[in-house]
């Protein structure tokens, strides 16, 4: 039996688009045997090739890989209004306009698939939408940016500086020529907005996500973390806090027993916590054209076998700005009597409890590195502000969050 053609319009032919265009014909026979439809690219849109109108008219499904907000948003909305399924890897588009796009998909009875927008080949979207649709999710932790994970792994394993590790990531193709959105945390924040929306069934916009990057991480931070038995990752967190939710991205130290602590290189991983399942962790490659193209193709196959949709949200949960966290605190101080006592006093006034302290050096070259038990972030930073005014400090305090928990094997 001859499989019917399934026509795909491809918007964008960059790293991922080119990899997808190469992967699709390699897998076409297998897909045809499974679905009864043979996928084929019938048009490609670039700045110098094709028109959107021609591609739309000749397609059953549109794959959007041009990135950015416009014209991507207009193309996706037009495609769905014309009754076409859409697959996208555009996390910024979904983080800014997700509710509008999901509503359009429901209105026109088409599918909007976006697994590749979040964590490469890690199937976190499918798991949240389908496998755990009936679970009450309490928290999602994720390493959702392969570029920053590669950089931090390089710094920890080779002793490279941040600048040298970034240069190596660019040389290997894990980082763009302009890596700003990766290293400043914005890329991960967009992904966590999407994850939070699906995990908690409530609208979440990129503006709701507080984020910090890794640009200020130093070899000293990583060396002291090693002394304390910690590893350093850029972590995205979406969790329930009281009657609301907190969504944030920041560097964090993890103890060895945490399931994300051993995720290295350009790999991504997501841990989902729920009373019904305790904890599950999914991991896989998170950066690279072929890997992302594979996730895009998975979405294309899913869209070829309807139905599937992103339901309308039923909750309207407030976003909580202040959450609890443990902290690593690095202080450059003069070594003289009473220094640690004054620091401990200021931390104690804000309700902080010190878990561990490491002191290195003497005289004017002394350093104090400590880990503080979980407390409200606002109170911790209030204490740091007071500490920064002490006359024996020789530089600005550096603070990094710590995931102060481990899971039993």
XYZ file of C-alpha atoms in Angstrom:
409
model
C 0.000 0.000 0.000
C 1.388 3.376 -1.037
C 1.518 5.945 1.751
C -0.193 9.261 1.081
C 2.080 12.316 1.034
C 2.057 14.605 4.070
C 3.294 18.030 3.042
C 5.467 20.112 5.359
C 6.333 23.781 4.976
C 9.607 24.725 6.658
C 10.103 28.263 7.934
C 13.815 28.831 8.530
C 16.905 26.990 7.322
C 19.511 27.757 9.967
C 21.297 25.208 12.134
C 18.138 23.408 13.267
C 16.193 23.937 10.048
C 18.985 22.490 7.921
C 19.361 19.516 10.271
C 15.609 18.883 10.132
C 15.588 19.074 6.319
C 18.356 16.456 6.261
C 16.784 14.194 8.906
C 13.259 14.047 7.481
C 13.975 12.107 4.259
C 16.203 9.702 6.204
C 13.239 8.754 8.410
C 10.431 9.090 5.858
C 10.098 5.354 5.122
C 9.852 4.436 8.795
C 7.329 7.207 9.464
C 5.245 6.105 6.478
C 5.208 2.518 7.742
C 4.011 3.714 11.159
C 1.487 6.400 10.190
C 0.452 5.565 6.628
C 1.608 9.062 5.622
C 4.913 9.959 3.981
C 6.240 13.337 5.167
C 7.993 15.548 2.646
C 9.146 19.164 2.655
C 7.263 21.070 -0.039
C 8.710 24.525 0.587
C 11.368 26.358 2.576
C 11.218 29.994 3.650
C 14.426 31.969 4.159
C 15.295 35.634 3.689
C 16.141 34.900 0.047
C 13.991 31.898 -0.749
C 10.266 31.200 -0.994
C 7.219 33.131 0.197
C 5.093 32.351 3.210
C 1.887 32.397 1.170
C 3.192 29.798 -1.296
C 4.501 27.563 1.453
C 1.259 27.804 3.436
C -0.859 26.875 0.419
C 1.252 23.799 -0.311
C 1.478 22.354 3.215
C -0.491 20.220 5.663
C 1.784 21.253 8.526
C 4.129 24.191 9.109
C 7.404 23.891 11.026
C 8.503 27.276 12.432
C 12.250 27.503 13.062
C 12.964 31.151 12.274
C 12.954 32.220 15.936
C 12.128 35.611 17.427
C 8.689 37.084 18.004
C 7.821 38.606 14.637
C 7.169 37.577 11.945
C 7.080 34.145 13.649
C 3.932 34.972 15.628
C 2.098 36.197 12.542
C 3.137 33.150 10.521
C 2.056 30.702 13.223
C -1.322 32.383 13.729
C -1.940 32.529 9.963
C -1.021 28.868 9.554
C -3.415 27.756 12.273
C -6.185 30.008 10.933
C -5.733 28.211 7.603
C -6.253 24.858 9.326
C -2.600 23.799 9.356
C -0.881 22.019 12.231
C 2.193 23.850 13.565
C 5.412 22.590 15.150
C 7.756 25.171 16.667
C 11.005 25.236 18.620
C 10.548 28.928 19.481
C 10.586 29.199 23.273
C 10.545 33.027 23.303
C 7.405 33.051 21.156
C 5.592 30.671 23.501
C 6.829 32.405 26.648
C 5.488 35.757 25.372
C 2.383 34.714 23.406
C 1.636 31.133 24.457
C -1.953 31.677 25.621
C -2.861 33.446 22.381
C -1.332 30.682 20.280
C -2.865 27.813 22.262
C -6.272 29.502 22.060
C -5.894 29.830 18.284
C -5.025 26.134 17.997
C -8.152 25.184 19.942
C -10.307 27.582 17.919
C -9.182 26.190 14.569
C -8.987 22.549 15.630
C -5.281 22.125 14.861
C -2.269 21.000 16.835
C 0.494 23.238 18.154
C 3.472 21.096 19.152
C 6.570 22.510 20.864
C 8.621 19.787 22.571
C 11.837 21.088 20.987
C 11.268 24.539 22.504
C 12.116 23.465 26.033
C 14.815 20.857 26.637
C 16.100 19.391 23.400
C 15.236 15.710 23.148
C 14.078 15.480 26.791
C 10.309 14.788 26.496
C 9.242 17.001 29.386
C 6.361 18.648 27.477
C 4.837 15.332 26.463
C 5.227 13.972 29.995
C 3.539 17.001 31.589
C 0.756 17.176 28.994
C 0.033 13.483 28.737
C 1.752 11.077 31.147
C 1.323 13.307 34.233
C -1.835 15.128 33.140
C -3.730 13.814 36.177
C -0.889 14.331 38.692
C -0.705 17.235 41.134
C 2.765 18.579 40.396
C 4.433 20.340 43.317
C 7.729 21.348 41.747
C 9.817 21.133 38.597
C 13.589 21.657 38.663
C 15.494 21.774 35.422
C 18.815 22.204 33.685
C 17.223 23.499 30.501
C 20.096 25.287 28.788
C 22.813 23.096 27.315
C 25.166 25.991 26.620
C 25.489 27.101 30.239
C 25.695 23.531 31.485
C 28.590 22.889 29.108
C 30.380 26.063 30.261
C 30.009 25.229 33.958
C 31.100 21.636 33.342
C 34.217 22.864 31.534
C 35.066 25.233 34.364
C 34.681 22.441 36.923
C 36.465 19.668 35.021
C 39.322 21.545 33.347
C 39.860 24.608 35.522
C 39.040 26.886 32.589
C 37.957 30.457 33.209
C 34.417 31.509 32.302
C 35.712 33.317 29.198
C 37.739 30.315 28.007
C 34.870 27.872 28.629
C 32.502 30.115 26.680
C 34.970 30.315 23.792
C 35.176 26.505 23.731
C 31.361 26.257 23.702
C 31.283 28.608 20.718
C 34.000 26.640 18.929
C 32.022 23.410 19.333
C 28.750 25.004 18.240
C 27.029 24.822 21.644
C 26.990 28.621 21.975
C 25.996 31.267 19.429
C 28.286 34.087 18.358
C 26.097 36.260 20.617
C 25.405 33.983 23.619
C 23.663 36.673 25.696
C 20.263 34.987 26.109
C 21.931 31.747 27.150
C 24.469 33.052 29.658
C 22.211 35.714 31.205
C 19.461 33.161 31.923
C 16.754 34.528 29.607
C 16.644 31.425 27.399
C 16.143 29.176 30.435
C 13.556 31.599 31.849
C 11.444 31.341 28.692
C 11.547 27.549 28.925
C 10.575 27.581 32.601
C 7.608 29.845 31.809
C 6.337 27.184 29.397
C 6.980 24.363 31.859
C 5.241 26.228 34.700
C 2.191 26.879 32.541
C 1.791 23.176 31.817
C 2.742 21.927 35.289
C 0.382 24.215 37.200
C -2.378 24.845 34.650
C -2.074 28.622 34.994
C -0.939 31.377 32.608
C 2.761 32.221 33.016
C 4.496 34.944 31.001
C 8.239 35.418 30.639
C 7.899 38.631 32.663
C 6.751 36.501 35.629
C 10.089 34.677 35.751
C 13.000 36.111 37.742
C 16.301 35.095 36.234
C 20.048 35.406 36.760
C 22.852 34.115 34.548
C 26.327 32.672 34.993
C 28.480 35.590 33.799
C 29.762 36.352 37.300
C 30.731 32.775 38.217
C 34.446 32.427 38.965
C 36.886 29.565 39.381
C 37.010 30.429 43.082
C 33.293 29.688 43.406
C 33.739 26.299 41.775
C 36.848 25.461 43.801
C 35.176 26.254 47.101
C 32.082 24.333 46.032
C 34.318 21.331 45.438
C 35.640 21.717 48.987
C 32.057 21.682 50.268
C 31.042 18.666 48.156
C 28.827 20.692 45.799
C 28.440 21.061 42.034
C 27.281 24.202 40.232
C 24.430 24.337 37.690
C 22.111 26.934 36.168
C 18.787 25.756 37.584
C 15.256 26.637 36.577
C 12.625 26.131 39.275
C 8.841 26.213 39.072
C 7.091 25.340 42.323
C 3.982 25.855 44.368
C 4.413 28.337 47.230
C 1.345 28.543 49.438
C -1.586 29.430 47.192
C 0.684 30.711 44.424
C 3.698 29.681 42.381
C 7.314 30.783 42.087
C 9.199 30.542 38.789
C 12.874 31.474 38.694
C 16.250 30.747 37.081
C 19.613 31.166 38.808
C 22.949 29.460 39.414
C 22.698 26.977 42.266
C 24.955 24.555 44.065
C 23.699 20.988 44.409
C 24.726 18.206 46.747
C 25.882 14.974 45.115
C 22.660 13.123 45.933
C 20.472 15.490 43.898
C 19.412 13.902 40.570
C 20.559 16.968 38.603
C 24.042 17.091 40.167
C 25.553 14.543 37.758
C 24.155 16.099 34.552
C 27.209 17.363 32.688
C 28.265 18.758 29.326
C 25.538 20.039 27.012
C 22.934 17.673 28.468
C 19.614 18.921 29.836
C 17.565 17.297 32.587
C 14.244 17.960 34.268
C 13.055 16.628 37.639
C 9.317 16.561 38.336
C 8.063 16.152 41.897
C 4.523 15.096 42.770
C 2.951 13.179 45.676
C 1.660 10.625 43.170
C 5.105 9.793 41.740
C 7.570 11.168 44.355
C 10.188 12.218 41.758
C 11.141 11.403 38.185
C 14.118 12.768 36.256
C 14.461 12.884 32.475
C 17.727 13.777 30.762
C 19.209 13.993 27.294
C 21.119 16.243 24.873
C 19.956 19.831 25.110
C 22.066 21.671 22.545
C 22.909 21.081 18.917
C 21.130 21.132 15.572
C 20.649 17.367 15.052
C 19.342 16.867 18.586
C 16.801 19.687 18.319
C 15.823 18.540 14.829
C 15.087 15.089 16.246
C 12.709 16.613 18.791
C 11.053 18.665 16.030
C 10.545 15.522 13.968
C 9.001 13.778 16.974
C 6.462 16.601 17.192
C 5.763 16.337 13.471
C 4.989 12.626 13.838
C 2.734 13.336 16.822
C 0.868 15.977 14.822
C 0.340 13.448 12.023
C -1.611 11.262 14.464
C -4.290 13.560 15.957
C -5.967 14.525 18.158
C -3.949 16.478 20.697
C -4.373 19.967 22.081
C -3.235 22.282 24.840
C -6.329 22.846 26.980
C -7.339 26.220 28.311
C -5.981 26.971 31.772
C -8.364 26.470 34.688
C -6.277 28.146 37.406
C -5.183 31.733 37.963
C -2.401 31.332 40.514
C -0.500 34.382 41.771
C 3.250 34.475 41.159
C 5.169 34.689 44.432
C 8.275 36.871 44.314
C 9.909 35.701 47.555
C 10.859 32.032 48.019
C 13.042 30.050 50.403
C 16.506 28.882 49.473
C 19.766 27.829 51.048
C 22.749 29.965 50.065
C 26.489 29.844 49.511
C 28.131 33.096 50.630
C 31.706 34.065 49.646
C 33.352 36.914 51.544
C 36.792 38.494 51.115
C 37.751 39.787 54.581
C 40.597 40.984 56.747
C 41.564 38.284 59.228
C 41.117 39.924 62.609
C 39.277 39.059 65.835
C 35.480 39.190 65.762
C 35.011 39.019 61.993
C 33.056 35.762 61.912
C 31.065 36.744 65.008
C 29.881 40.007 63.414
C 28.905 38.251 60.193
C 27.045 35.524 62.087
C 25.248 38.157 64.157
C 23.962 40.002 61.083
C 22.848 36.770 59.491
C 21.169 35.745 62.744
C 19.228 38.992 62.946
C 17.507 37.980 59.703
C 16.845 34.453 60.942
C 19.738 32.763 59.142
C 21.375 29.597 60.424
C 24.875 28.699 59.220
C 25.340 25.109 58.046
C 29.071 25.118 57.285
C 32.035 27.502 57.121
C 35.392 27.249 55.349
C 38.151 29.810 55.992
C 41.261 30.087 53.830
C 44.171 32.493 54.005
C 45.245 34.898 56.708
C 45.808 38.595 57.160
C 44.469 40.806 54.393
C 43.991 37.800 52.080
C 41.479 35.863 54.170
C 38.328 34.360 52.677
C 35.207 33.093 54.364
C 32.917 30.716 52.492
C 29.759 29.491 54.165
C 26.525 27.675 53.408
C 23.365 28.995 55.055
C 20.310 26.842 55.756
C 17.113 27.618 53.735
C 15.502 30.970 54.484
C 13.466 33.593 52.656
C 15.546 35.145 49.904
C 14.512 38.661 50.911
C 15.831 38.171 54.455
C 19.081 36.632 53.250
C 19.804 39.504 50.862
C 18.895 42.011 53.568
C 21.601 40.410 55.720
C 24.080 40.464 52.830
C 23.376 44.158 52.336
C 24.250 44.811 55.984
C 27.351 42.615 55.788
C 28.563 44.478 52.688
C 28.858 47.659 54.788
C 31.294 46.169 57.327
C 34.679 47.864 57.249
C 36.702 44.637 57.169
C 35.236 43.460 53.837
C 37.634 43.752 50.896
C 35.150 43.200 48.080
C 31.500 42.713 47.215
C 29.958 39.576 48.762
C 29.085 36.813 46.272
C 25.986 34.723 46.935
C 24.773 31.662 45.027
C 21.729 29.572 45.881
C 22.065 25.979 47.057
C 19.515 23.214 46.492
C 19.702 21.929 50.047
C 18.176 18.497 49.478
C 19.008 15.034 48.277
C 16.839 12.183 46.999
C 17.262 8.630 48.141
C 18.346 6.195 45.439
